[in-house]
Short mmCIF file of C-alpha atoms in Angstrom, two decimals:
data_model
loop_
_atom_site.label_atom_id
_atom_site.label_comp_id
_atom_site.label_asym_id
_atom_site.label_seq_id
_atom_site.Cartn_x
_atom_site.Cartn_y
_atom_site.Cartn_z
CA UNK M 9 103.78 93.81 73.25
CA UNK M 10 106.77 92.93 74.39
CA UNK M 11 110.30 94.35 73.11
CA UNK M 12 113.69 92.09 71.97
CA UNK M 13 115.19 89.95 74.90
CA UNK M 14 118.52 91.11 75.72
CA UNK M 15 120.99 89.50 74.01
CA UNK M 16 123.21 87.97 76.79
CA UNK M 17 126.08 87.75 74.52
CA UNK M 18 126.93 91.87 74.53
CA UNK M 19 127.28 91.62 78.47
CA UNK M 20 129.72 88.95 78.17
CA UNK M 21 131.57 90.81 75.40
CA UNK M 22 131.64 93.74 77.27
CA UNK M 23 132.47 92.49 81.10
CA UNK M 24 135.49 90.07 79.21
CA UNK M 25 136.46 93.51 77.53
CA UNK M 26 136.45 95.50 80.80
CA UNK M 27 138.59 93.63 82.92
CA UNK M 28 141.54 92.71 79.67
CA UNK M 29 140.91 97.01 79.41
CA UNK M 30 142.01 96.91 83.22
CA UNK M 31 144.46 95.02 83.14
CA UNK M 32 145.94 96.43 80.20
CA UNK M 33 145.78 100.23 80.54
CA UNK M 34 144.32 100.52 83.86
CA UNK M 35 141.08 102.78 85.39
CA UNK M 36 142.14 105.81 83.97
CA UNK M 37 142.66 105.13 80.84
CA UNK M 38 139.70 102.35 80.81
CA UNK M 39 136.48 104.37 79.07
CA UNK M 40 133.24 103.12 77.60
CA UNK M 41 134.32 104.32 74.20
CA UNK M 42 137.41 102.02 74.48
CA UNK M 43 135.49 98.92 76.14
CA UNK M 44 132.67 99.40 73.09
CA UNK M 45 135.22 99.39 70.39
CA UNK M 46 137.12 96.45 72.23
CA UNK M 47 133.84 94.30 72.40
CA UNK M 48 132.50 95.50 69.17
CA UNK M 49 129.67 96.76 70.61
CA UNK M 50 128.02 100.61 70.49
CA UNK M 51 128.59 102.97 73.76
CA UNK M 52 124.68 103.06 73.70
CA UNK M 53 124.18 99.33 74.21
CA UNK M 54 126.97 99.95 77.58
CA UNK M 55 125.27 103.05 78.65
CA UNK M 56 122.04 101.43 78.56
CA UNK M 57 123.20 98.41 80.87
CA UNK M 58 125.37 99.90 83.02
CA UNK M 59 125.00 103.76 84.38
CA UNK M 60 128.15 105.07 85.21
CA UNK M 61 132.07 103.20 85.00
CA UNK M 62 132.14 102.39 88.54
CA UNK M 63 129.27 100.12 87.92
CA UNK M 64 130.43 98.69 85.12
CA UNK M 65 133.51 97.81 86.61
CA UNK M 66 132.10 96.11 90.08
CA UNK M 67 129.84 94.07 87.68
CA UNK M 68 132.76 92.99 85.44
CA UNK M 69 135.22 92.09 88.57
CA UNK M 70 132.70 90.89 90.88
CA UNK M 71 129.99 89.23 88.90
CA UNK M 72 126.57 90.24 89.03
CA UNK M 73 126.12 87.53 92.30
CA UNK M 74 128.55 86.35 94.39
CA UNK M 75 129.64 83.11 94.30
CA UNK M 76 128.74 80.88 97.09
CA UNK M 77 129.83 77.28 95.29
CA UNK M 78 133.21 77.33 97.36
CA UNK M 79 130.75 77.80 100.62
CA UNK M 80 128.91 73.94 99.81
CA UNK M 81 129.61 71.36 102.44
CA UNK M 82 131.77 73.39 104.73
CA UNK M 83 131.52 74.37 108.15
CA UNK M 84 132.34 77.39 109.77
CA UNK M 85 136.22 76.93 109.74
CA UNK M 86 135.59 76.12 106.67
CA UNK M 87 133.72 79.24 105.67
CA UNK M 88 136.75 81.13 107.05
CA UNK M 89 139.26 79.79 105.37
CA UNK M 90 137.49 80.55 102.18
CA UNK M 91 136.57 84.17 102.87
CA UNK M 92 140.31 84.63 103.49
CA UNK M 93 141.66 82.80 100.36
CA UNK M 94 138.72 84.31 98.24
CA UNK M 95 139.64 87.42 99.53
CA UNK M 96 143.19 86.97 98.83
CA UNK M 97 142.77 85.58 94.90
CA UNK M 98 140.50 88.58 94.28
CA UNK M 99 142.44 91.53 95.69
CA UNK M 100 145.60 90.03 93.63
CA UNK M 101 143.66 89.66 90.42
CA UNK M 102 145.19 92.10 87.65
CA UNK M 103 142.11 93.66 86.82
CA UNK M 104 140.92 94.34 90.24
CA UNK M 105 144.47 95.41 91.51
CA UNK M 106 144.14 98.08 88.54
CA UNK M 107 140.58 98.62 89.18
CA UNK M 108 140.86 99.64 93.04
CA UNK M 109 142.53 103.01 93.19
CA UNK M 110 139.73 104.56 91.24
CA UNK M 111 136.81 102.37 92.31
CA UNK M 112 137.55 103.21 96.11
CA UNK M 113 137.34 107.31 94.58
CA UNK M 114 133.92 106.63 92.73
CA UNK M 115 132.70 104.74 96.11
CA UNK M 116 133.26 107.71 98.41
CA UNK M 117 131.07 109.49 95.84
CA UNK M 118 128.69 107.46 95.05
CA UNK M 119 126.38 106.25 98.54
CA UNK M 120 123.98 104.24 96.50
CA UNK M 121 126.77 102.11 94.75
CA UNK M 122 129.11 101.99 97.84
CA UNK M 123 126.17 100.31 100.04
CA UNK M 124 124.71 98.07 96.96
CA UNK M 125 128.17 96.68 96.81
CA UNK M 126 128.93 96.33 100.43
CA UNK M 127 124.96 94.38 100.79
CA UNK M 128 125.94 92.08 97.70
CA UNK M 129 129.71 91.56 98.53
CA UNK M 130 128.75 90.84 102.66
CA UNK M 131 125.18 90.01 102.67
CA UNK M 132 124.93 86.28 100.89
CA UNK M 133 128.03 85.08 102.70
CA UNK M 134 126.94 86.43 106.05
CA UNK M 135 124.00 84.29 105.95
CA UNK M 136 125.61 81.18 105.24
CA UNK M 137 127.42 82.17 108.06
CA UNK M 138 124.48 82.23 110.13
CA UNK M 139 123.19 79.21 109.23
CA UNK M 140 126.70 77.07 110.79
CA UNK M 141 126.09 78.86 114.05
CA UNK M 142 122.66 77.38 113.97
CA UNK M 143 120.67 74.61 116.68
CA UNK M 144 123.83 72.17 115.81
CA UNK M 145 126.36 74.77 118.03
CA UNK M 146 127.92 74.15 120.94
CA UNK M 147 126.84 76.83 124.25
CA UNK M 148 130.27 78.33 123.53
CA UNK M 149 129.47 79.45 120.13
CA UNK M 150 127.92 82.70 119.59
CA UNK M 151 124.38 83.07 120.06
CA UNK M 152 122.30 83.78 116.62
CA UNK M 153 119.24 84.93 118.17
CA UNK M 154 120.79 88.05 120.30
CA UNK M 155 120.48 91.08 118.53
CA UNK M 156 122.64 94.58 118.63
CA UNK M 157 121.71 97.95 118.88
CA UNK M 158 121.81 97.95 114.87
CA UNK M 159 118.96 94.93 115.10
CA UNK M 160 121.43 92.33 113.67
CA UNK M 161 122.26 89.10 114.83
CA UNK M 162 125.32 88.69 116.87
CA UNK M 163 126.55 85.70 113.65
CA UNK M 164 125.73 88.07 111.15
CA UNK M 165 127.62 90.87 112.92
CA UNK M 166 130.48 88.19 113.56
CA UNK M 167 130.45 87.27 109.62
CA UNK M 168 130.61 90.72 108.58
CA UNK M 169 132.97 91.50 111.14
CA UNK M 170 134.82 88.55 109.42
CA UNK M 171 134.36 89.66 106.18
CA UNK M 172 135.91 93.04 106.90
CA UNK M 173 139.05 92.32 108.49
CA UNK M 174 139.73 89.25 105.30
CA UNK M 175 139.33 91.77 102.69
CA UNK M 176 141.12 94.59 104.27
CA UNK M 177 143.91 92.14 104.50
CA UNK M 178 143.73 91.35 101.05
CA UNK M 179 143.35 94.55 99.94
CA UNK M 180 146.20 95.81 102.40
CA UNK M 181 148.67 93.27 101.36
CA UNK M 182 147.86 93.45 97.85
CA UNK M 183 148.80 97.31 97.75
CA UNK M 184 150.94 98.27 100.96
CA UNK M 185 152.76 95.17 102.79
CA UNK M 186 153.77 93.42 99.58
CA UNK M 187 157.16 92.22 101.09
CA UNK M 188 154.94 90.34 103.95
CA UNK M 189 152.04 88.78 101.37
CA UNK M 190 152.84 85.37 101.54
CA UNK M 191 151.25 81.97 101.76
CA UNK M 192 152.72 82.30 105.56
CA UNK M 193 150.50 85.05 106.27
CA UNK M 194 147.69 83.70 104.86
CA UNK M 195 147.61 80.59 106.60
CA UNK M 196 148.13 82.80 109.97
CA UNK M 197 145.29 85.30 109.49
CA UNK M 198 143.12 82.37 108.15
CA UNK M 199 144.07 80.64 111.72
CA UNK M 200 143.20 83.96 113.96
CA UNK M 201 140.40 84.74 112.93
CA UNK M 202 139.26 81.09 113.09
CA UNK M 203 140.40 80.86 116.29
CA UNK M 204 138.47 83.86 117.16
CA UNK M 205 135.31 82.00 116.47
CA UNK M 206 136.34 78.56 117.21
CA UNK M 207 139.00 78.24 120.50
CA UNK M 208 138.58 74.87 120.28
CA UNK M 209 140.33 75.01 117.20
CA UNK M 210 143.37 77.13 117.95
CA UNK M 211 146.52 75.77 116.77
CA UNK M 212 149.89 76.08 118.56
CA UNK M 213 150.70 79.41 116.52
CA UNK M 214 147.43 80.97 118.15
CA UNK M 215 147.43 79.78 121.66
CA UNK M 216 148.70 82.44 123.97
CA UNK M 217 151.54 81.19 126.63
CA UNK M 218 150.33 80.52 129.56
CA UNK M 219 151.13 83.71 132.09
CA UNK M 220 153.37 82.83 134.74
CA UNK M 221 152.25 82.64 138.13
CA UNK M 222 155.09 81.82 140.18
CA UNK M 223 156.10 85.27 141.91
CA UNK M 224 158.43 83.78 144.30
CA UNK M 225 162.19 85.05 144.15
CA UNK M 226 164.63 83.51 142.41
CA UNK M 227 166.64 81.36 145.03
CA UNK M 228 170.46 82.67 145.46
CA UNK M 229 173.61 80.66 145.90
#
């Protein structure tokens, strides 16, 4: 015997309730008592979904899968330039901006949820990574079938790696070099780090000068 399907309907009441909650009174004030009452649901239904705020939270900023729709039909500057911008609109989102400060406490104090998040946040992405750096790659493109120390590929390492420094800069300008967030920057970190990947793609802004090798003495009159 089989009991009632969930009713989809309370999740998306409660998820839409939890990030207006964030945005309008912020983490510390956000509770389940005040997310049940705003979704018209009882805490019991929350506390059966969801087992702690944190998690609730993640699941109503991030989604319960990541999604990979902006990732169709691009190639790896492409995937870049999206895990930049993504990384950009999400860190700037009211809800999330609220949501931070007390998600990165619960994190450090919660191992299980910390790696859960970092797998689904890094994980999906990093393999579409993997698969651009595939038999269609030039010799100069890094090698998918080396391995580290940590028994990862060096692409998913380089995706991750990619990953990390996009959404530190997100989060980082979204919270400590406001007067420098700009669509300027973001078209410059978005060009570094695909011209970390990709030479062949640097731009003029990326290119280091060429070092001058004349050592001769200036000639005098």
């Amino acid at each position: 015997m089989t009991g009632r399907p969930r009713d989809a309907s309370i999740d998306d009441r409660v998820l839409q309730s939890t990030r207006e909650l964030l945005a309008e009174v912020g983490w510390d004030e956000l509770s389940v008592r005040t997310v049940a009452a705003r979704a018209g649901v009882g805490r019991a239904s929350i506390n059966r979904r969801w087992s702690s705020k944190a998690e609730l939270v993640l699941h109503a900023v991030l989604g319960a899968e990541p999604d990979l729709g902006p990732f169709e039909g691009t190639d790896m500057a492409g995937w870049v330039a999206w895990v930049v911008r993504g990384s950009h609109e999400l860190f700037h989102r009211p809800d999330v901006r609220a949501a931070v400060p007390g998600l990165l406490t619960a994190l450090r104090e919660n191992e299980q949820l910390r790696t859960a998040l970092w797998a689904g946040f890094s994980g999906p992405a990093a393999e579409l990574y993997a698969q651009r750096t595939g038999p269609a790659q030039s010799h100069d493109a890094p090698s998918v079938t080396l391995r580290s120390h940590s028994g990862r590929t060096d692409a998913d390492l380089d995706a991750r790696a990619l990953i990390a420094m996009a959404a530190g800069a997100a989060l980082f300008t979204s919270t400590i070099a406001t007067e420098d967030d700009s669509p300027e920057l973001l078209e410059r970190i978005a060009e570094l780090l695909t011209a970390a990947v990709l030479p062949e793609r640097q731009g003029p802004s990326t290119r280091a000068a060429a070092p001058n090798t004349d050592t001769t003495s200036p000639s005098r009159s």
